[in-house]
PDB file of C-alpha atoms in Angstrom:
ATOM      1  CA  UNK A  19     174.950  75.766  79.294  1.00  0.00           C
ATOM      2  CA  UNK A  20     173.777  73.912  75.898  1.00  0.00           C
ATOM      3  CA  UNK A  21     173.464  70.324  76.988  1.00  0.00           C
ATOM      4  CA  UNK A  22     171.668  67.448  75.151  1.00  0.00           C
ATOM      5  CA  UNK A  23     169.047  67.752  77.835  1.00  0.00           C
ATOM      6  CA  UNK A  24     168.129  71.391  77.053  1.00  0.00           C
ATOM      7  CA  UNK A  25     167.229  70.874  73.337  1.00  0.00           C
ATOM      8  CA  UNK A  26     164.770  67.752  74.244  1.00  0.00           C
ATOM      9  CA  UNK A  27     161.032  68.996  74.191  1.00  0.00           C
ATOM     10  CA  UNK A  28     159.576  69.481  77.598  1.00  0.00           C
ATOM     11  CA  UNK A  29     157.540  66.522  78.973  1.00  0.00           C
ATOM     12  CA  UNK A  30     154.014  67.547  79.703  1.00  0.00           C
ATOM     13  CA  UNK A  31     152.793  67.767  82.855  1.00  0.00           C
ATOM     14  CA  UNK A  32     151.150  65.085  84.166  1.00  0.00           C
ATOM     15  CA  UNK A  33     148.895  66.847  86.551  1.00  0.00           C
ATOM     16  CA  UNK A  34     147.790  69.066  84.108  1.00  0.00           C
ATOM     17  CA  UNK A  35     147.102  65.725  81.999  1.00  0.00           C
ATOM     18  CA  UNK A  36     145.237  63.973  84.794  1.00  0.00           C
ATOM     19  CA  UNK A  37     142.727  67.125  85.550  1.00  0.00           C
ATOM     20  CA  UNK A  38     141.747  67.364  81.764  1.00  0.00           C
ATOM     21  CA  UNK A  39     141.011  63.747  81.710  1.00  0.00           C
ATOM     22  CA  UNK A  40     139.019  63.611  84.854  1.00  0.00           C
ATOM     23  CA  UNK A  41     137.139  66.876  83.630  1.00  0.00           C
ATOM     24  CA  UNK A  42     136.352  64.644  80.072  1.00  0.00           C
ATOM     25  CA  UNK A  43     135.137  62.144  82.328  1.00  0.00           C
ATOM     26  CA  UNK A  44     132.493  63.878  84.447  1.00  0.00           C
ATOM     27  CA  UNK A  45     131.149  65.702  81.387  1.00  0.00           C
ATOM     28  CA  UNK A  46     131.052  61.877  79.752  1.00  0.00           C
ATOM     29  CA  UNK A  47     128.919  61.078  82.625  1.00  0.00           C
ATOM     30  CA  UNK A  48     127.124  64.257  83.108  1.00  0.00           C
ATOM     31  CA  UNK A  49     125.892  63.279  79.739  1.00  0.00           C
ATOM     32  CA  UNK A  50     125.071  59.975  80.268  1.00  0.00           C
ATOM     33  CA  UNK A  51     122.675  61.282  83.494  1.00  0.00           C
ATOM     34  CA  UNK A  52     120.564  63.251  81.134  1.00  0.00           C
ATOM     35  CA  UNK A  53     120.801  60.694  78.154  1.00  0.00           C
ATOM     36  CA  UNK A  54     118.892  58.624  80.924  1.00  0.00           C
ATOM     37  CA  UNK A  55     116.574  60.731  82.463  1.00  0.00           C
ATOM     38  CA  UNK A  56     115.089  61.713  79.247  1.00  0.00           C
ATOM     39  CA  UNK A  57     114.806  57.881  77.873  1.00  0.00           C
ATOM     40  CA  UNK A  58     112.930  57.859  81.041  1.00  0.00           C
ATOM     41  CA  UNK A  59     111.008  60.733  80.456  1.00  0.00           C
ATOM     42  CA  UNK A  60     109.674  58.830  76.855  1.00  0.00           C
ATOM     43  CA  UNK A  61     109.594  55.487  78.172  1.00  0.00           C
ATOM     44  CA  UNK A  62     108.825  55.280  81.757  1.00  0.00           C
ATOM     45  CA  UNK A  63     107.806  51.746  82.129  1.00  0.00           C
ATOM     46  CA  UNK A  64     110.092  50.439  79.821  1.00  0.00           C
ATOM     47  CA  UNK A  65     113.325  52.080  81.116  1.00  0.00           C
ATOM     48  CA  UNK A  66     112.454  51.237  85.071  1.00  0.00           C
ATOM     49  CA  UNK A  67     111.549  47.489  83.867  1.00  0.00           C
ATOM     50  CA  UNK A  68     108.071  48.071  85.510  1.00  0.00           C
ATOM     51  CA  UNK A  69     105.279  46.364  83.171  1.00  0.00           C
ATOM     52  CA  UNK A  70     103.264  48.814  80.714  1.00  0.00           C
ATOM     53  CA  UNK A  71     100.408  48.928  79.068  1.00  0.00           C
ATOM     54  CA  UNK A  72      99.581  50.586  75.869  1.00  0.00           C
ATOM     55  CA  UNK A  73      96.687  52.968  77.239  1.00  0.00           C
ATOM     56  CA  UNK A  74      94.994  56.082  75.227  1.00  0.00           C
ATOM     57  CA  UNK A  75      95.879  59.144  76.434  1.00  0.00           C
ATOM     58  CA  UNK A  76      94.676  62.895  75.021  1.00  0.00           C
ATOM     59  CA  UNK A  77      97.230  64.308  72.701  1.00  0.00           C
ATOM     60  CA  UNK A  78      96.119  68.126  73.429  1.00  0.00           C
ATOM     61  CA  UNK A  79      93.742  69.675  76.108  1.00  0.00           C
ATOM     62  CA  UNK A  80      90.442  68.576  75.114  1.00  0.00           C
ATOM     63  CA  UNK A  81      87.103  70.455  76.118  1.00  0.00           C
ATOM     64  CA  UNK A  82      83.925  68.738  77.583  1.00  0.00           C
ATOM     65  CA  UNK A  83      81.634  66.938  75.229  1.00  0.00           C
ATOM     66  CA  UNK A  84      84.109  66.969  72.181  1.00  0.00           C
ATOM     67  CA  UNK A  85      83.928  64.592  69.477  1.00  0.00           C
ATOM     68  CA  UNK A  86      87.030  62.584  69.370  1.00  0.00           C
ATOM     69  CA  UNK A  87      89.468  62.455  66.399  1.00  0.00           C
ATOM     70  CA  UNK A  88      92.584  60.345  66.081  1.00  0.00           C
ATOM     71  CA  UNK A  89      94.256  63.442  65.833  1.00  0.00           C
ATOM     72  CA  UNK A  90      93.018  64.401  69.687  1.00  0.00           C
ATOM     73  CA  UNK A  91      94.900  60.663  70.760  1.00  0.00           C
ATOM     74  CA  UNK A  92      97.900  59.082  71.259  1.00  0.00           C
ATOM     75  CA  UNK A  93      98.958  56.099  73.450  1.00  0.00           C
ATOM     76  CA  UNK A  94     101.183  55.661  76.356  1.00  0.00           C
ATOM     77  CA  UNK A  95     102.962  52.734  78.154  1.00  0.00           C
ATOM     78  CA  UNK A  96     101.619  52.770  81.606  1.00  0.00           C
ATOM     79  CA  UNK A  97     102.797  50.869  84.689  1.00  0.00           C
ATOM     80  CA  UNK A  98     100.454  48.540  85.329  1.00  0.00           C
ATOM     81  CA  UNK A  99     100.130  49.830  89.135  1.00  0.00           C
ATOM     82  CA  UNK A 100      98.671  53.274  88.172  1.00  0.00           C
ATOM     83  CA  UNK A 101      96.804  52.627  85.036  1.00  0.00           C
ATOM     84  CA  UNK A 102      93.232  53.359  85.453  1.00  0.00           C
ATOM     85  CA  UNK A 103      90.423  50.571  85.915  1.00  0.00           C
ATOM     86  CA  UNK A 104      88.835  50.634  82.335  1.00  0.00           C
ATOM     87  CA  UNK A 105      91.629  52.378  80.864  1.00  0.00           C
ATOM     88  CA  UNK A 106      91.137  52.503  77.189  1.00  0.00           C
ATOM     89  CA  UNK A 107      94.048  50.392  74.775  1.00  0.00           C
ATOM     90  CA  UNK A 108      93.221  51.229  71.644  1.00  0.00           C
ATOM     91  CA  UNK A 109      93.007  54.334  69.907  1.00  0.00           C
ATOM     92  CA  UNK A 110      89.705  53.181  67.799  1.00  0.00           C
ATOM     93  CA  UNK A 111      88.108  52.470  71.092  1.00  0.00           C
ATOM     94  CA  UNK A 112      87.938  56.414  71.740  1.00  0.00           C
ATOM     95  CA  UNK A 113      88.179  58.339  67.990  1.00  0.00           C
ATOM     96  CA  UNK A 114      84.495  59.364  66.764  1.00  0.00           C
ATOM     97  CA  UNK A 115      82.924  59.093  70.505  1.00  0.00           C
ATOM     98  CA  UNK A 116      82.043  61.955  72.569  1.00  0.00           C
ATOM     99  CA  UNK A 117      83.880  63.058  75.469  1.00  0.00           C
ATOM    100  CA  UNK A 118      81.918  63.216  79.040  1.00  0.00           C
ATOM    101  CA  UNK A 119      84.518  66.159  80.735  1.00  0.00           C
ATOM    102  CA  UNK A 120      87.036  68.126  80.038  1.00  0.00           C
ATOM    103  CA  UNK A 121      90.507  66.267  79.614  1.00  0.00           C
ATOM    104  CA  UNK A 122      94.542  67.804  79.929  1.00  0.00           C
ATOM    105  CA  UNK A 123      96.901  66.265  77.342  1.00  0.00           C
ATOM    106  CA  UNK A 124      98.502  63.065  78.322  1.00  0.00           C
ATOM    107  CA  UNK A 125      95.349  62.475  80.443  1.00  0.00           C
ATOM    108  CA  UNK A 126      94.263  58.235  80.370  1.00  0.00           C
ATOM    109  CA  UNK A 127      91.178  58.216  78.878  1.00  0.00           C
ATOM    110  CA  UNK A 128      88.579  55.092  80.532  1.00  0.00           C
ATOM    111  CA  UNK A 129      85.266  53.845  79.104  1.00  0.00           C
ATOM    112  CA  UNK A 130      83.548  56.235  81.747  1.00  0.00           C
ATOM    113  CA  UNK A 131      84.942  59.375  80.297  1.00  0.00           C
ATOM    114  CA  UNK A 132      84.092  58.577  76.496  1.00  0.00           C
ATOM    115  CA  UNK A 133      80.313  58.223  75.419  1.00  0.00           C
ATOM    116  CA  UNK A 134      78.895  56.400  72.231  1.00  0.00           C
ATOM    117  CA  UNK A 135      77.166  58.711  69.586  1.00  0.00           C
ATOM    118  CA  UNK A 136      73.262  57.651  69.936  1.00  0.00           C
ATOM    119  CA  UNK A 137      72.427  56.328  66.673  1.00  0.00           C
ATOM    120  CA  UNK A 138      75.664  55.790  65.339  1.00  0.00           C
ATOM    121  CA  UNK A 139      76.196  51.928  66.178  1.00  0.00           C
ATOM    122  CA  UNK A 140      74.189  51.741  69.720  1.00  0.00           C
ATOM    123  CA  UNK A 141      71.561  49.430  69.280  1.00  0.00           C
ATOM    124  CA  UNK A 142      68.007  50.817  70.628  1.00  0.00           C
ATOM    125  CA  UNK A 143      69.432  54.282  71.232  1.00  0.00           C
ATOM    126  CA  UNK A 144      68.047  57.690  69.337  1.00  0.00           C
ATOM    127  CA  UNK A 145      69.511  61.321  69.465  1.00  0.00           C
ATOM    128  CA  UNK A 146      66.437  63.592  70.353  1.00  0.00           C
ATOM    129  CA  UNK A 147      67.099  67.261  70.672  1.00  0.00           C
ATOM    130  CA  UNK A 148      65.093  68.792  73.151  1.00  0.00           C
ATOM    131  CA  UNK A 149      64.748  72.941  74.130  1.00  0.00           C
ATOM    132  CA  UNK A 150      64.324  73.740  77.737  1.00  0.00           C
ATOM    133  CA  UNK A 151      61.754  75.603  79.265  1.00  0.00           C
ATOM    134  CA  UNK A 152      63.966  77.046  81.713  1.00  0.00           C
ATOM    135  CA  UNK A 153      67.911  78.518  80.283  1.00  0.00           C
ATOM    136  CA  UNK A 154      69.367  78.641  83.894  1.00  0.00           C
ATOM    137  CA  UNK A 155      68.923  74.623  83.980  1.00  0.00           C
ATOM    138  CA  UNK A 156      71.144  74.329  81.088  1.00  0.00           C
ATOM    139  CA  UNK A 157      74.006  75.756  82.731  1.00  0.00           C
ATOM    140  CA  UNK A 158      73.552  72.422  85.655  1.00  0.00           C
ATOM    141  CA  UNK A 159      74.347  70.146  82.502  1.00  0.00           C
ATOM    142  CA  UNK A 160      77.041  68.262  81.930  1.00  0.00           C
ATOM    143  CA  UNK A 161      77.863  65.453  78.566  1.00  0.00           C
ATOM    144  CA  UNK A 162      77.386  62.181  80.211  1.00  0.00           C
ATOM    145  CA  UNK A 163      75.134  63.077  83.287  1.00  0.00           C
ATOM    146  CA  UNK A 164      72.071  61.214  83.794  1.00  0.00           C
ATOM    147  CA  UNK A 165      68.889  62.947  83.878  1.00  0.00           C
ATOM    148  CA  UNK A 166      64.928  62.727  83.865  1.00  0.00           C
ATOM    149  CA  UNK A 167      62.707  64.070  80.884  1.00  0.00           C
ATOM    150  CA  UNK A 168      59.512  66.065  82.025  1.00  0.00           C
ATOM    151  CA  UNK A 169      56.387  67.693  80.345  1.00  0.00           C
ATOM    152  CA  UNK A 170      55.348  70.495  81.965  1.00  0.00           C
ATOM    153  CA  UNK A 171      51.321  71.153  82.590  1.00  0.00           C
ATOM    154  CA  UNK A 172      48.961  72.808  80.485  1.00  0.00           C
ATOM    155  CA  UNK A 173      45.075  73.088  80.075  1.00  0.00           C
ATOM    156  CA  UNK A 174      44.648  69.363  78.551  1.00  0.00           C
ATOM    157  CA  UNK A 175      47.840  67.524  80.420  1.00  0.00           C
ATOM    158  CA  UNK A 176      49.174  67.456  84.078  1.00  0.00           C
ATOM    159  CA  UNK A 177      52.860  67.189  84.708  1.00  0.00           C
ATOM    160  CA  UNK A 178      54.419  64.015  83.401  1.00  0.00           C
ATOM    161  CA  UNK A 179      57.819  61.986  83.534  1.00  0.00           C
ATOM    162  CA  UNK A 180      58.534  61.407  79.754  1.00  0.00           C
ATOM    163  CA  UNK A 181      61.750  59.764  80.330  1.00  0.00           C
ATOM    164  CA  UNK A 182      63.520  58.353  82.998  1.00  0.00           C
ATOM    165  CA  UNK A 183      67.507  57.781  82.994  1.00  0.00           C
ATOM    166  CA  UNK A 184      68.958  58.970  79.761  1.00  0.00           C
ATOM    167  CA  UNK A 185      72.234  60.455  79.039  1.00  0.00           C
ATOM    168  CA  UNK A 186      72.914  64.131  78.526  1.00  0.00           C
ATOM    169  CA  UNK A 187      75.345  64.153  74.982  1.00  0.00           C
ATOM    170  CA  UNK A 188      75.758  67.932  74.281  1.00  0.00           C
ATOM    171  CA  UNK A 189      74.621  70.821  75.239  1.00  0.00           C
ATOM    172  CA  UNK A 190      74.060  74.506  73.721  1.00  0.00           C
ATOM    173  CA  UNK A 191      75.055  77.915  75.281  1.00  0.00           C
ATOM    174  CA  UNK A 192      71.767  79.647  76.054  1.00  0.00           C
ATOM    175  CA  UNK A 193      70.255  81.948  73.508  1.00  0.00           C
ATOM    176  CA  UNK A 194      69.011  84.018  76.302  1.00  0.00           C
ATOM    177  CA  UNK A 195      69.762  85.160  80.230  1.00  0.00           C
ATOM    178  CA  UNK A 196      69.708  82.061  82.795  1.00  0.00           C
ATOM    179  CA  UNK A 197      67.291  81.744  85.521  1.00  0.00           C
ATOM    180  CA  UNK A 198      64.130  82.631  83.749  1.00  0.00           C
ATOM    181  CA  UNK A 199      61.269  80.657  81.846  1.00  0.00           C
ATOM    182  CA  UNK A 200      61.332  81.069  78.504  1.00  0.00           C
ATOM    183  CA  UNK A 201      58.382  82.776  76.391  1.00  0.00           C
ATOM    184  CA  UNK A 202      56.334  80.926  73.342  1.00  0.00           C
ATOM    185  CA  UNK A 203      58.181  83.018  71.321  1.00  0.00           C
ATOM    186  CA  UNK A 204      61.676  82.204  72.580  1.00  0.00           C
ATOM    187  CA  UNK A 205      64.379  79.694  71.812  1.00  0.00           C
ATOM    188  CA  UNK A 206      65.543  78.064  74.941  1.00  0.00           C
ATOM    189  CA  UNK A 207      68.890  76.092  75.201  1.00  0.00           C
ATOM    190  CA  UNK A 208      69.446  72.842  72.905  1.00  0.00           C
ATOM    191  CA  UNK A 209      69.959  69.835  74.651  1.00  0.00           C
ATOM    192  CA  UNK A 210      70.673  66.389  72.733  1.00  0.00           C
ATOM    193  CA  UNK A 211      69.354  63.628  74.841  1.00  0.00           C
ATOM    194  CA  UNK A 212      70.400  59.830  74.166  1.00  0.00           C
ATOM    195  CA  UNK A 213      67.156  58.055  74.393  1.00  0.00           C
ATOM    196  CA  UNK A 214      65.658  54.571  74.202  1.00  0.00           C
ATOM    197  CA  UNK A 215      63.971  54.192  70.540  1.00  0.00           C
ATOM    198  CA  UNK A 216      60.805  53.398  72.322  1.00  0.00           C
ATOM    199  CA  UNK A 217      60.501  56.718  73.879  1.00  0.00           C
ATOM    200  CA  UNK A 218      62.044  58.714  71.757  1.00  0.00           C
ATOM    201  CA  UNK A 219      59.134  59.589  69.521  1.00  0.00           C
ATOM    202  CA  UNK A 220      57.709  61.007  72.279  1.00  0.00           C
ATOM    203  CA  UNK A 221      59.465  63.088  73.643  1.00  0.00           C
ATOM    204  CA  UNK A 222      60.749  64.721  70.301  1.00  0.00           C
ATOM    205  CA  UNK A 223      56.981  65.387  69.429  1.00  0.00           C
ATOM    206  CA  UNK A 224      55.775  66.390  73.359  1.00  0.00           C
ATOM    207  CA  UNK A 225      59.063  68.966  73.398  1.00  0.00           C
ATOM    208  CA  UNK A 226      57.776  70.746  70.531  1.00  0.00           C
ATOM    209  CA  UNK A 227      54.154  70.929  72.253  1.00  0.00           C
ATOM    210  CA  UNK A 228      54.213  71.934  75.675  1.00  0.00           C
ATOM    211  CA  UNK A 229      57.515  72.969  77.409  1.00  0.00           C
ATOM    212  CA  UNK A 230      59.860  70.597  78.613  1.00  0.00           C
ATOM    213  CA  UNK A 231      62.484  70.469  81.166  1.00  0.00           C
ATOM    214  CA  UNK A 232      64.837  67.540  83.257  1.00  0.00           C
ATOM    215  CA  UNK A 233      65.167  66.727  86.440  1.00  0.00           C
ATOM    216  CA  UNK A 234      68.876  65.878  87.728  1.00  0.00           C
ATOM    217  CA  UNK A 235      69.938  62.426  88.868  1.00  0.00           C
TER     218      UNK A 235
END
C-alpha cells in the first residue's frame, strides 16, 4: 500500500554509521602512532624531553686512518646519559683530522678517536715517513697507536732507540710478502710517524741509512 511513509528516503543505519566512524578513528590514531615514533626516530632527546647535546657523529662508514671532511660528519642530539666522555660538539673540531679506527655511520666521534695532522697546526710536531725493515710489522699497525723508533745494527752502530712514544698516523699496504726482512734493494712498507721536531731530523736521515723498525707500546 502507497503511504506517505513509503515514499520517505530510508534512514541510514546507524550501526553501519557507528562502525565506519570507529574504523576512521583507529586509522586517525594508527597514524598518529607512527607520526610519533618517527619524530622520535629524528629527534630522540628532544621528543622524550631527555636533555641533548649536539655531538659529531660519522655521516657514512668511515675506514681507519681517513682524513676527515665535513662531508664524512653530521651532528646528533644526544641524551646527556649516553653521550661519550670527550664527545666531540662541533663539526670543525673533527673535519681535516685523521681518524684513529674504523667508524659506522651515526657513530659519536671523541677526541680519542680523531688525531691532529703533524705539522698542520701542532706546535713541536713533524710528519717523518719512515720504511720498515721488516713488512710483517706493518700489518701490527694501527693510526693512533703509540710506538718506539729503532735503528737496527750495522758495522759502525749498535742497536739504538731513536724515538720513544710517537704516534703512528698512516700506514701503507706492503709492497712485498709479510714476515720477512726486506733486501737493500727493496721497498718496505711506508709508515708516517708524528714526531717531536727535535728528533725528527734524525730519524728521517738514520731511516734512509741503516734499516729501521718500531717496537709496540
Amino acid at each position: 500500500m502507497d503511504t506517505l511513509l513509503s515514499r520517505l528516503p530510508a534512514l541510514p543505519d546507524l550501526s553501519r554509521l557507528r562502525g565506519r566512524r570507529a574504523r576512521l578513528v583507529r586509522r586517525w590514531l594508527a597514524a598518529a602512532l607512527l607520526l610519533a615514533g618517527l619524530l622520535l626516530l629524528i629527534h630522540p632527546a628532544s621528543a622524550r624531553g631527555a636533555p641533548g647535546t649536539a655531538t659529531v657523529v660519522s655521516a657514512r662508514d668511515l675506514p681507519a686512518g681517513a682524513t676527515l671532511r665535513a662531508a664524512d660528519l653530521r651532528l646528533a642530539d644526544l641524551p646527556d646519559g649516553v653521550r661519550p666522555a670527550g664527545a666531540l660538539g662541533r663539526i670543525d673540531e673533527a673535519a681535516g683530522r685523521l681518524l684513529s679506527g674504523a667508524a659506522r655511520a651515526g657513530e659519536p666521534l671523541t677526541d680519542a678517536r680523531v688525531l691532529g695532522i703533524p705539522g698542520a697546526g701542532e706546535s713541536g710536531r713533524a710528519a717523518v715517513p719512515v720504511r720498515l725493515a721488516d713488512a710483517g710489522v706493518a700489518d701490527l699497525l694501527r693510526p693512533g697507536q703509540h710506538v718506539d723508533v729503532v735503528a737496527a745494527p750495522d758495522a759502525l752502530h749498535p742497536a739504538s732507540v731513536l724515538a720513544e712514544d710517537v704516534s703512528v698516523v698512516t700506514v701503507s699496504r706492503p709492497e712485498t710478502g709479510g714476515g720477512r726482512m726486506l733486501g737493500p734493494s727493496d721497498k718496505g712498507p711506508l709508515v708516517l710517524l708524528s714526531l717531536p721536531v727535535s728528533v725528527a731530523t734524525q730519524v728521517a736521515a738514520t731511516s734512509l741509512e741503516r734499516p729501521v723498525t718500531v717496537t709496540l707500546r
